[in-house]
PDB file of C-alpha atoms in Angstrom:
ATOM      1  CA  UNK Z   1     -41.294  25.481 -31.542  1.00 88.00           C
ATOM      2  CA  UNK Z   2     -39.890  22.312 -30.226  1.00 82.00           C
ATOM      3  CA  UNK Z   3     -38.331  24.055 -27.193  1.00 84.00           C
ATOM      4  CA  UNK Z   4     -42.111  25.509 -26.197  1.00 88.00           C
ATOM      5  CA  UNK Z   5     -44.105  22.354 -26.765  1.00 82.00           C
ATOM      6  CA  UNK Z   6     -41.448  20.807 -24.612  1.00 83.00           C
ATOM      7  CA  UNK Z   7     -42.111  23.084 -22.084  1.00 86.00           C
ATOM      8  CA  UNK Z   8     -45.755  23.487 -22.504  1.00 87.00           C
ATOM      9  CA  UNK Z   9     -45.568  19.228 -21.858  1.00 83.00           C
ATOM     10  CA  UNK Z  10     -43.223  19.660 -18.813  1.00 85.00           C
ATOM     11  CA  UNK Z  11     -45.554  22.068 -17.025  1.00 88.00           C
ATOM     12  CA  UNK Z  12     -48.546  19.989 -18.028  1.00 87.00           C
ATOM     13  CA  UNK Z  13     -46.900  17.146 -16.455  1.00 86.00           C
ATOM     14  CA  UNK Z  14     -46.065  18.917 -13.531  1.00 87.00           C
ATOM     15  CA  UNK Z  15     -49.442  20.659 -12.938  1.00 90.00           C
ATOM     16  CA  UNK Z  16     -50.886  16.926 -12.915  1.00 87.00           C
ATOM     17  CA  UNK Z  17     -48.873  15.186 -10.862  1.00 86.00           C
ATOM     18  CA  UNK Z  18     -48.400  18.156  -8.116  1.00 88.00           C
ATOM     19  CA  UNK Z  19     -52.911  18.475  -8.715  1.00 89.00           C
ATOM     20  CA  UNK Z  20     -52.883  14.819  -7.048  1.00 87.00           C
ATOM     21  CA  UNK Z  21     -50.533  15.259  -4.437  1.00 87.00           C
ATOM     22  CA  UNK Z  22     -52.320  17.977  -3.387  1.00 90.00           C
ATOM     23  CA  UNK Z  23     -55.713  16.647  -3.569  1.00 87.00           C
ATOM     24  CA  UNK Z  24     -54.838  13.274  -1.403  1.00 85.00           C
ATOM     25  CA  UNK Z  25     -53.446  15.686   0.831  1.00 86.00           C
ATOM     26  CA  UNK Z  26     -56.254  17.943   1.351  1.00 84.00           C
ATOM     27  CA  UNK Z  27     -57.768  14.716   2.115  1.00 82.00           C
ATOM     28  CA  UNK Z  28     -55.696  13.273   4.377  1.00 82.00           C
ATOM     29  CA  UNK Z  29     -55.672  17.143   6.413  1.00 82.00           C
ATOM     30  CA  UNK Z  30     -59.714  16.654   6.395  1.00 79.00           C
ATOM     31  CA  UNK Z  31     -60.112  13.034   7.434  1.00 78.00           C
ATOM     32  CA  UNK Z  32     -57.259  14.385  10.600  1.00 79.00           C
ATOM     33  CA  UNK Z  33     -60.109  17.254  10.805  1.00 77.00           C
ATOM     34  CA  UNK Z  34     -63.399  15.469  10.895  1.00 76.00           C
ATOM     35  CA  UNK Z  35     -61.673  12.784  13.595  1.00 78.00           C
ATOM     36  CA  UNK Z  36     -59.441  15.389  16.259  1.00 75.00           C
ATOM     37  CA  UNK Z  37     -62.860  14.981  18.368  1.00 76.00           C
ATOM     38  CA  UNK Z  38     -64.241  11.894  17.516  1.00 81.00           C
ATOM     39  CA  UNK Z  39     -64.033   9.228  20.583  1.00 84.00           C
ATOM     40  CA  UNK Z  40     -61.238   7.158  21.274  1.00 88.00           C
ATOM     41  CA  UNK Z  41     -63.104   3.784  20.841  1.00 91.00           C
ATOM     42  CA  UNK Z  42     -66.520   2.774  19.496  1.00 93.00           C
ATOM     43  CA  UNK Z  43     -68.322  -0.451  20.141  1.00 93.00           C
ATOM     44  CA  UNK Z  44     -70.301  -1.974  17.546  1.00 94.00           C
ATOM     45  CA  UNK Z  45     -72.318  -5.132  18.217  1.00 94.00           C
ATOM     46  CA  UNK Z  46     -71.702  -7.699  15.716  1.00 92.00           C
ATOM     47  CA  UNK Z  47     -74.522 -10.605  14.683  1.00 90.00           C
ATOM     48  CA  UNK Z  48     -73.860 -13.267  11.650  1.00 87.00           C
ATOM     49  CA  UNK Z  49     -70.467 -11.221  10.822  1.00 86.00           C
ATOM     50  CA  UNK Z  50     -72.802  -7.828  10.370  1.00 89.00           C
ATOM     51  CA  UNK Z  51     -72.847  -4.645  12.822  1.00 91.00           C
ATOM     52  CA  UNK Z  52     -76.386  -5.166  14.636  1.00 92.00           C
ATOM     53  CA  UNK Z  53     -77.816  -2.953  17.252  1.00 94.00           C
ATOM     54  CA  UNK Z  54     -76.696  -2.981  20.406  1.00 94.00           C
ATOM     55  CA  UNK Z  55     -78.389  -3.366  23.995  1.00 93.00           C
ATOM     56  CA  UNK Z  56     -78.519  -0.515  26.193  1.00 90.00           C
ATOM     57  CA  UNK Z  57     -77.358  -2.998  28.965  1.00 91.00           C
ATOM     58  CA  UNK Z  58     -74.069  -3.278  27.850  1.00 92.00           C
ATOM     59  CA  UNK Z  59     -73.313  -0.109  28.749  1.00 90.00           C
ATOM     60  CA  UNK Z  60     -72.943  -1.461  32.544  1.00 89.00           C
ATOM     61  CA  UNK Z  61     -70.639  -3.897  31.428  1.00 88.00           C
ATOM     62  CA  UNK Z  62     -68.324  -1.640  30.028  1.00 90.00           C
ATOM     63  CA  UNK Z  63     -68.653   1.687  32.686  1.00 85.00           C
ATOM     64  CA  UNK Z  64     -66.510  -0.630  35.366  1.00 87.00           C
ATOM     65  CA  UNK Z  65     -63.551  -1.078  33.242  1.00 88.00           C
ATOM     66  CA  UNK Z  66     -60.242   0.328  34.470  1.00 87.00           C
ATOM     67  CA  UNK Z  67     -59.363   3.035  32.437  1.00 85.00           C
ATOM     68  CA  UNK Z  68     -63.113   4.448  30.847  1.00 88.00           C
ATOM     69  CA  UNK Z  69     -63.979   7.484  31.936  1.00 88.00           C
ATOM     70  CA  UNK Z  70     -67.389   7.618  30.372  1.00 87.00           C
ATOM     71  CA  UNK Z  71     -69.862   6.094  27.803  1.00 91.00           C
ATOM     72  CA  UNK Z  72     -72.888   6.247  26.615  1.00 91.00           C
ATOM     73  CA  UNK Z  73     -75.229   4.675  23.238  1.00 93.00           C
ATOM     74  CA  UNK Z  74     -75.182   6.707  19.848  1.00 94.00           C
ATOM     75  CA  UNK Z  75     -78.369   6.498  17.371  1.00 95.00           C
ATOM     76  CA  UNK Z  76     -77.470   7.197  14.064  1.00 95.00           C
ATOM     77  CA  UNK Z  77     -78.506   5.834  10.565  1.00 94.00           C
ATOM     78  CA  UNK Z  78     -78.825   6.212   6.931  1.00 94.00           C
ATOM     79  CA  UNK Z  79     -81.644   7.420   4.557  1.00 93.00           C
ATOM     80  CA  UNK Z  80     -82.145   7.321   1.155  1.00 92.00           C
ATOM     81  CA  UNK Z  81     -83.543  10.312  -0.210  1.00 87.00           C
ATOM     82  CA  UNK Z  82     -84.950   9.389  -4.026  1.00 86.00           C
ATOM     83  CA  UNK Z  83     -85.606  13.307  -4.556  1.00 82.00           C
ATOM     84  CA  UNK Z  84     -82.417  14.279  -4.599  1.00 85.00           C
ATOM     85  CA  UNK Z  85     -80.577  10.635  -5.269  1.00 87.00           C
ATOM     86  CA  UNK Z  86     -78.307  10.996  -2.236  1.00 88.00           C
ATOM     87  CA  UNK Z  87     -77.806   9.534   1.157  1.00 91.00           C
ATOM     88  CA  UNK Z  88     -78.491  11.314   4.471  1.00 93.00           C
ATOM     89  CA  UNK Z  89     -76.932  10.426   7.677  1.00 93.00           C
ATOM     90  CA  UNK Z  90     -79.622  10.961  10.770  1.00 95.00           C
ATOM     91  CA  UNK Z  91     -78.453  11.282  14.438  1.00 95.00           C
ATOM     92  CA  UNK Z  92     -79.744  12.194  17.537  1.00 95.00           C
ATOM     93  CA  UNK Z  93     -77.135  14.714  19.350  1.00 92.00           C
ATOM     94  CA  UNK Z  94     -76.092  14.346  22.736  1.00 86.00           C
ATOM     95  CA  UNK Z  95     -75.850  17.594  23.743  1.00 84.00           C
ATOM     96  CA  UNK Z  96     -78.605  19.231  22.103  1.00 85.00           C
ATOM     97  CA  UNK Z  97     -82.543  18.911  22.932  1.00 88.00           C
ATOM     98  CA  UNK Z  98     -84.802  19.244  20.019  1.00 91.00           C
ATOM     99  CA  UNK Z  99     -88.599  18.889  19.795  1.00 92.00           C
ATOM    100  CA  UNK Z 100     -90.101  15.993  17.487  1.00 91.00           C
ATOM    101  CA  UNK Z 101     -90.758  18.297  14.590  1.00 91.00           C
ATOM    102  CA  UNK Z 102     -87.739  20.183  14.596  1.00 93.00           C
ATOM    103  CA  UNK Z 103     -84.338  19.045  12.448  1.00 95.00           C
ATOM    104  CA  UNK Z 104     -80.929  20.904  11.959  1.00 94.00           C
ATOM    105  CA  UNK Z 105     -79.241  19.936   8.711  1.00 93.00           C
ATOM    106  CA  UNK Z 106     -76.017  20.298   6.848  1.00 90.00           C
ATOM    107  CA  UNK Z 107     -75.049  23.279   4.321  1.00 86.00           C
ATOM    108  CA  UNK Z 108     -74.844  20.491   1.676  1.00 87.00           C
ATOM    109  CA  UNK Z 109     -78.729  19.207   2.515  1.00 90.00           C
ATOM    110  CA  UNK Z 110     -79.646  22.987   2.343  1.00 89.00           C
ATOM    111  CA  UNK Z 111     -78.546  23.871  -1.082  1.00 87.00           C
ATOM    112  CA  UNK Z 112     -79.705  20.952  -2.709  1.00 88.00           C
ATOM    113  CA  UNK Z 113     -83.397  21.161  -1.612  1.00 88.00           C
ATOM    114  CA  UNK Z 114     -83.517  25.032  -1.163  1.00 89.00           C
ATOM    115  CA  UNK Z 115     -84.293  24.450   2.448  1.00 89.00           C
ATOM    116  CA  UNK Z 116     -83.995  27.191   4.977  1.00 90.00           C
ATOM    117  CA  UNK Z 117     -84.428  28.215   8.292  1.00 91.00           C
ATOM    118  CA  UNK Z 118     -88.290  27.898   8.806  1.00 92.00           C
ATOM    119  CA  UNK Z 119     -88.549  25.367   5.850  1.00 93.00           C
ATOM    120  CA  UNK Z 120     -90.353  21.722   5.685  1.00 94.00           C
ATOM    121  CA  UNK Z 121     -88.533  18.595   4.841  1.00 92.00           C
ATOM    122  CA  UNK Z 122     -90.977  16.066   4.170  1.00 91.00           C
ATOM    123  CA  UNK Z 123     -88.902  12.201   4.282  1.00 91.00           C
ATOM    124  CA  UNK Z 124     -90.772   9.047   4.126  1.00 89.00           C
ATOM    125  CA  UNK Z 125     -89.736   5.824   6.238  1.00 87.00           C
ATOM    126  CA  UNK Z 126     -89.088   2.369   5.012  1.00 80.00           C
ATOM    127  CA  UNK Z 127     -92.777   1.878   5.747  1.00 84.00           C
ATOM    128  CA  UNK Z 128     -93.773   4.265   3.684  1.00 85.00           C
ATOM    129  CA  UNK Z 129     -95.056   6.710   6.771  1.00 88.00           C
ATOM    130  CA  UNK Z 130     -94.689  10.392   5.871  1.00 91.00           C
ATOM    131  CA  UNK Z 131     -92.239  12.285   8.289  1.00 93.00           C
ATOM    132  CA  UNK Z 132     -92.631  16.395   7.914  1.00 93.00           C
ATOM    133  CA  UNK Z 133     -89.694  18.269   9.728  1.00 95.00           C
ATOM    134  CA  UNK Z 134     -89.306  22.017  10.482  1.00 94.00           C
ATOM    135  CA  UNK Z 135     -85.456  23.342   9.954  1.00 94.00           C
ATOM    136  CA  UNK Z 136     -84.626  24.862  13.128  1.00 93.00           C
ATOM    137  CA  UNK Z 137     -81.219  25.687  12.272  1.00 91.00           C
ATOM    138  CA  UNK Z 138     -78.193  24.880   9.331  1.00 90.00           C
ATOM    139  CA  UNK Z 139     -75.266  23.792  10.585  1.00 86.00           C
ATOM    140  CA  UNK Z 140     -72.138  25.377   9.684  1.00 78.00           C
ATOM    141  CA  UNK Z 141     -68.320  23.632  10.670  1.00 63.00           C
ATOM    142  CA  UNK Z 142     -64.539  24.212   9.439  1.00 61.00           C
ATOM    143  CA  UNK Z 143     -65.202  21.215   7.151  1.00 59.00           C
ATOM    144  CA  UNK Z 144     -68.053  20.156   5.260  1.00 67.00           C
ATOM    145  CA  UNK Z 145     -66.994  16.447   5.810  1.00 69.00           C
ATOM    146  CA  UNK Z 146     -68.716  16.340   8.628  1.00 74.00           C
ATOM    147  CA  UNK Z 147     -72.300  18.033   8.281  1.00 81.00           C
ATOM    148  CA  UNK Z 148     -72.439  17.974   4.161  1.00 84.00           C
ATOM    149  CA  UNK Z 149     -74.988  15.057   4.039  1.00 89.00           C
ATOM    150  CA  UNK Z 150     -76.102  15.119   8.250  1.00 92.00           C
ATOM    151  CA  UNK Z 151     -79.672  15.600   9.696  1.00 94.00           C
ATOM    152  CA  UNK Z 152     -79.933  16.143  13.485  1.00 95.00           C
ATOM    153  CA  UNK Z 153     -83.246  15.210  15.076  1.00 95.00           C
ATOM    154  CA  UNK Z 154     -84.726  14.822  18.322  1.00 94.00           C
ATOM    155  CA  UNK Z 155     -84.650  11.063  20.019  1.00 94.00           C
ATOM    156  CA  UNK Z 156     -88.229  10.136  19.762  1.00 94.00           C
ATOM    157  CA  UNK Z 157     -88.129  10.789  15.603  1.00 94.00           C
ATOM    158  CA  UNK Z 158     -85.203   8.998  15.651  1.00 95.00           C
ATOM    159  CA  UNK Z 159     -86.638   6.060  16.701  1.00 94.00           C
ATOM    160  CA  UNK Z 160     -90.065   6.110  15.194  1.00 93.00           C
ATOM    161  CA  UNK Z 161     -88.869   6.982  11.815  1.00 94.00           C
ATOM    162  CA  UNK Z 162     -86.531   4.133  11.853  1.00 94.00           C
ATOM    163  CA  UNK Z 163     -88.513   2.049  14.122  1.00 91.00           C
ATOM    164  CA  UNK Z 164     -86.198   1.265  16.594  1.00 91.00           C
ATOM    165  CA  UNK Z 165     -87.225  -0.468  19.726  1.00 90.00           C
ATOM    166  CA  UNK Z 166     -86.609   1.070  23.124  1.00 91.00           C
ATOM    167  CA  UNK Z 167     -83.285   0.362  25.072  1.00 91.00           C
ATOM    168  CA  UNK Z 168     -81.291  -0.136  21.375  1.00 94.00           C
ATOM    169  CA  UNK Z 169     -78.318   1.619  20.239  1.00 95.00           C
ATOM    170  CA  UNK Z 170     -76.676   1.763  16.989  1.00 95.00           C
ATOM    171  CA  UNK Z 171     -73.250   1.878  18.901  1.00 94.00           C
ATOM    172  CA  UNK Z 172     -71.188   2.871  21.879  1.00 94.00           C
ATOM    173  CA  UNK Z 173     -68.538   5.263  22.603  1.00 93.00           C
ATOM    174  CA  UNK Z 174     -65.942   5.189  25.080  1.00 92.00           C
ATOM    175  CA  UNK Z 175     -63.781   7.730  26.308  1.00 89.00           C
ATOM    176  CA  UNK Z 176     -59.947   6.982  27.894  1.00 88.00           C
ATOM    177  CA  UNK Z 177     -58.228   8.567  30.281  1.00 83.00           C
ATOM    178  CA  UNK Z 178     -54.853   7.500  29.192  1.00 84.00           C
ATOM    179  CA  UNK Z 179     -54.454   7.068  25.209  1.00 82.00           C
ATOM    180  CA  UNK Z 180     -51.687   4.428  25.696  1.00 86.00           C
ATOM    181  CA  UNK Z 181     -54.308   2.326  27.039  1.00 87.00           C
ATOM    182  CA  UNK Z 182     -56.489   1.870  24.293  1.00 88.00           C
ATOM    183  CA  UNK Z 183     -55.244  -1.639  23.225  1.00 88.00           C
ATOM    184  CA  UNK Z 184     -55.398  -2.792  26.615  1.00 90.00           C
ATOM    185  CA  UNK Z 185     -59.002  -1.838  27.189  1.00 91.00           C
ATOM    186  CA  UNK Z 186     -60.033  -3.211  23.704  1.00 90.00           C
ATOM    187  CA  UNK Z 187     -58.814  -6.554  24.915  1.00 90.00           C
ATOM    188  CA  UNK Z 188     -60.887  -6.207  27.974  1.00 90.00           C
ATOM    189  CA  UNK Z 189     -63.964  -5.409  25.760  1.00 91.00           C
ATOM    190  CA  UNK Z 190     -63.943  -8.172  23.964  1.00 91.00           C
ATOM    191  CA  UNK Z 191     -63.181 -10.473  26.645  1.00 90.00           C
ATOM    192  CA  UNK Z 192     -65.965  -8.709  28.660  1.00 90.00           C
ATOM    193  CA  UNK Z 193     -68.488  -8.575  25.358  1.00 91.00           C
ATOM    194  CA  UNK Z 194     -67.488 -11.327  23.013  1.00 92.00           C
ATOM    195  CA  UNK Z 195     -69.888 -10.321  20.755  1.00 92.00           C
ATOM    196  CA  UNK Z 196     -69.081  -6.948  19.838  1.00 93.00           C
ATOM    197  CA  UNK Z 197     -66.295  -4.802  17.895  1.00 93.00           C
ATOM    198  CA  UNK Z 198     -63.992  -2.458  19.554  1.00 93.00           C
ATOM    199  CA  UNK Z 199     -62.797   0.400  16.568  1.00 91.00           C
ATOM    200  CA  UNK Z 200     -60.403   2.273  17.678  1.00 91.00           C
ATOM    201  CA  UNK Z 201     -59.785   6.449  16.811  1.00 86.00           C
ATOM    202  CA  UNK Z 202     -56.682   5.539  15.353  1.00 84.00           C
ATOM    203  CA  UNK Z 203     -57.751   2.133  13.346  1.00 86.00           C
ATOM    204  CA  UNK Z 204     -60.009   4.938  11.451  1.00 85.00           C
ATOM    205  CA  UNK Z 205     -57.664   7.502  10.778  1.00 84.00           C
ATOM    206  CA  UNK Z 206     -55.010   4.752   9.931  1.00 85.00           C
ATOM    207  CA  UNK Z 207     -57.384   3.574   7.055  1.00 85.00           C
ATOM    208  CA  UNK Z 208     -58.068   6.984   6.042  1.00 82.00           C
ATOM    209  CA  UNK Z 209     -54.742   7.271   5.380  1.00 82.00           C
ATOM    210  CA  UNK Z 210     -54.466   3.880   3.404  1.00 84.00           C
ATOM    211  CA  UNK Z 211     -57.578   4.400   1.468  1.00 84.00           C
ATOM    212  CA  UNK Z 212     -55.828   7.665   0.432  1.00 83.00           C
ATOM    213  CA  UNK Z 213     -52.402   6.414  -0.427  1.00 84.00           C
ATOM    214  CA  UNK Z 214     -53.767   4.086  -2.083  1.00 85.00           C
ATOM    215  CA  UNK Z 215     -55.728   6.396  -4.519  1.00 83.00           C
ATOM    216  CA  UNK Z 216     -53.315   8.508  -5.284  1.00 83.00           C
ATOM    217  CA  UNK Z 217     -50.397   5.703  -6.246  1.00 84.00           C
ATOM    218  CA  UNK Z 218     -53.298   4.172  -8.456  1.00 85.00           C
ATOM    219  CA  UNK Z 219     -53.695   7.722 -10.301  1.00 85.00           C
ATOM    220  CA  UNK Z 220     -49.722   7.874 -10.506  1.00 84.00           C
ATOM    221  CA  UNK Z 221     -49.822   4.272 -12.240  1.00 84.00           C
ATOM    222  CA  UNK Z 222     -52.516   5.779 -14.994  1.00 81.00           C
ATOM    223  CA  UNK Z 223     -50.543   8.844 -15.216  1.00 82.00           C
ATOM    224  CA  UNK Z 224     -47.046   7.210 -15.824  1.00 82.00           C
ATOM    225  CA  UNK Z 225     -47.409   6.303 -19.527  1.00 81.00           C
ATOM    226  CA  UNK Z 226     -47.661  10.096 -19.874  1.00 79.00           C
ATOM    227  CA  UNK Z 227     -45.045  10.791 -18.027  1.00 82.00           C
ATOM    228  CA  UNK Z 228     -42.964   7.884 -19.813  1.00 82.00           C
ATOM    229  CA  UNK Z 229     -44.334   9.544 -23.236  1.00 80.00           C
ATOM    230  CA  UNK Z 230     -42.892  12.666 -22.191  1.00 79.00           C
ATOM    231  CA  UNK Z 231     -38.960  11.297 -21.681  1.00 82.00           C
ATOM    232  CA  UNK Z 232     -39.159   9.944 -24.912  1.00 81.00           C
ATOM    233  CA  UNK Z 233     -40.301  13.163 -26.512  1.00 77.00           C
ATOM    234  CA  UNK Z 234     -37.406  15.169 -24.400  1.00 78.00           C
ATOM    235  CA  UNK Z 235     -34.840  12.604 -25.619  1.00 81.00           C
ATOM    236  CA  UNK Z 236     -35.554  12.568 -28.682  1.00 76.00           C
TER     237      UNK Z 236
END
């Protein structure tokens, strides 16, 4: 009996610790997943020490540098949906034209209002103005990371819904040519553009990993007075 709750401990033990590891991994192999095509720098605008929206004129300020091969203004924001108690992310794609009523959401948005293709998702802005959107299409990617909790939507909603003025961007994005460069051209930005942020691809995947590590060494602190508990049992 001693021998098999001994054993039956050991395994439980095991099955913990190995549940973690796994776990911050399949984490860490998702956060690698969601950024492989994100862009190698984005420039936030910073005012009183908070990210503000930035000028569509700064954009000509940053083209010239040596080294940027292209950029151009994101819009993108959050929403509070009190139906459903959860957060949406809304952003205008680049490479997709939609028409003012039409939205493409995440599988996660789907099943937790029963939308479908052909549905109506009725949101209401800050200002209390109703917003009714047709689903055109739900998105589907290799990880739900990225389109769980997203809402794509055409440029004009974007902005009325959030009333943003014209010429504003929530942020830039830069691509490089050479990635060894990166540090070199985020010097130049911010001598350039002393007001904004340079974040760099790597700076976000480096506190992915962090965040992560983190985590999991806190859950191996909690879990060491089992593991303690169960050398004393073995010993004795």
């Amino acid at each position: 009996g001693k021998n098999l709750g001994l054993l039956l401990v050991y395994a439980l033990i095991v099955f913990l610790l190995a549940s973690v590891m796994l776990l911050a991994q399949a984490l860490r192999s998702e956060a690698q997943l969601v950024l492989a095509d994100s862009p190698e720098i984005i420039l936030q605008r910073m005012l009183a020490g908070r990210h503000h929206l930035i000028p569509g004129n700064y954009l000509e300020s940053v083209k010239p540098i040596r080294g940027v091969v292209g950029a151009h203004g994101r819009l993108w924001g959050y929403f509070y949906d009190p139906a459903v108690q959860a957060n949406y992310t809304l952003m205008v794609p680049r490479n997709r034209v939609l028409d003012n009523d039409q939205i493409i959401i995440g599988a996660g948005i789907a099943r937790t209002r029963g939308l479908g293709i052909g549905d109506f998702l009725s949101l209401h802005a800050a200002d209390g103005r109703p917003f009714v959107f047709r689903v055109a299409e739900i998105m589907q990617a290799r990880s739900e990371l990225i389109n769980a909790d997203l809402i794509l939507l055409s440029e004009a909603s974007f902005r009325s819904f959030f009333n943003m003025p014209q010429g504003h961007y929530t942020d830039l994005v830069l691509r490089v040519h050479n990635p060894r460069e990166l540090s070199k051209i985020a010097e130049k930005l911010i001598l350039e553009l002393p007001d904004t942020r340079p974040i760099l691809r790597d700076e976000i995947l480096r506190t992915y990993q962090s965040v992560f590590s983190w985590r999991q060494g806190m859950i191996f602190v909690l879990l060491s007075g089992s593991v303690f508990a169960f050398v004393i049992f073995a010993w004795d």
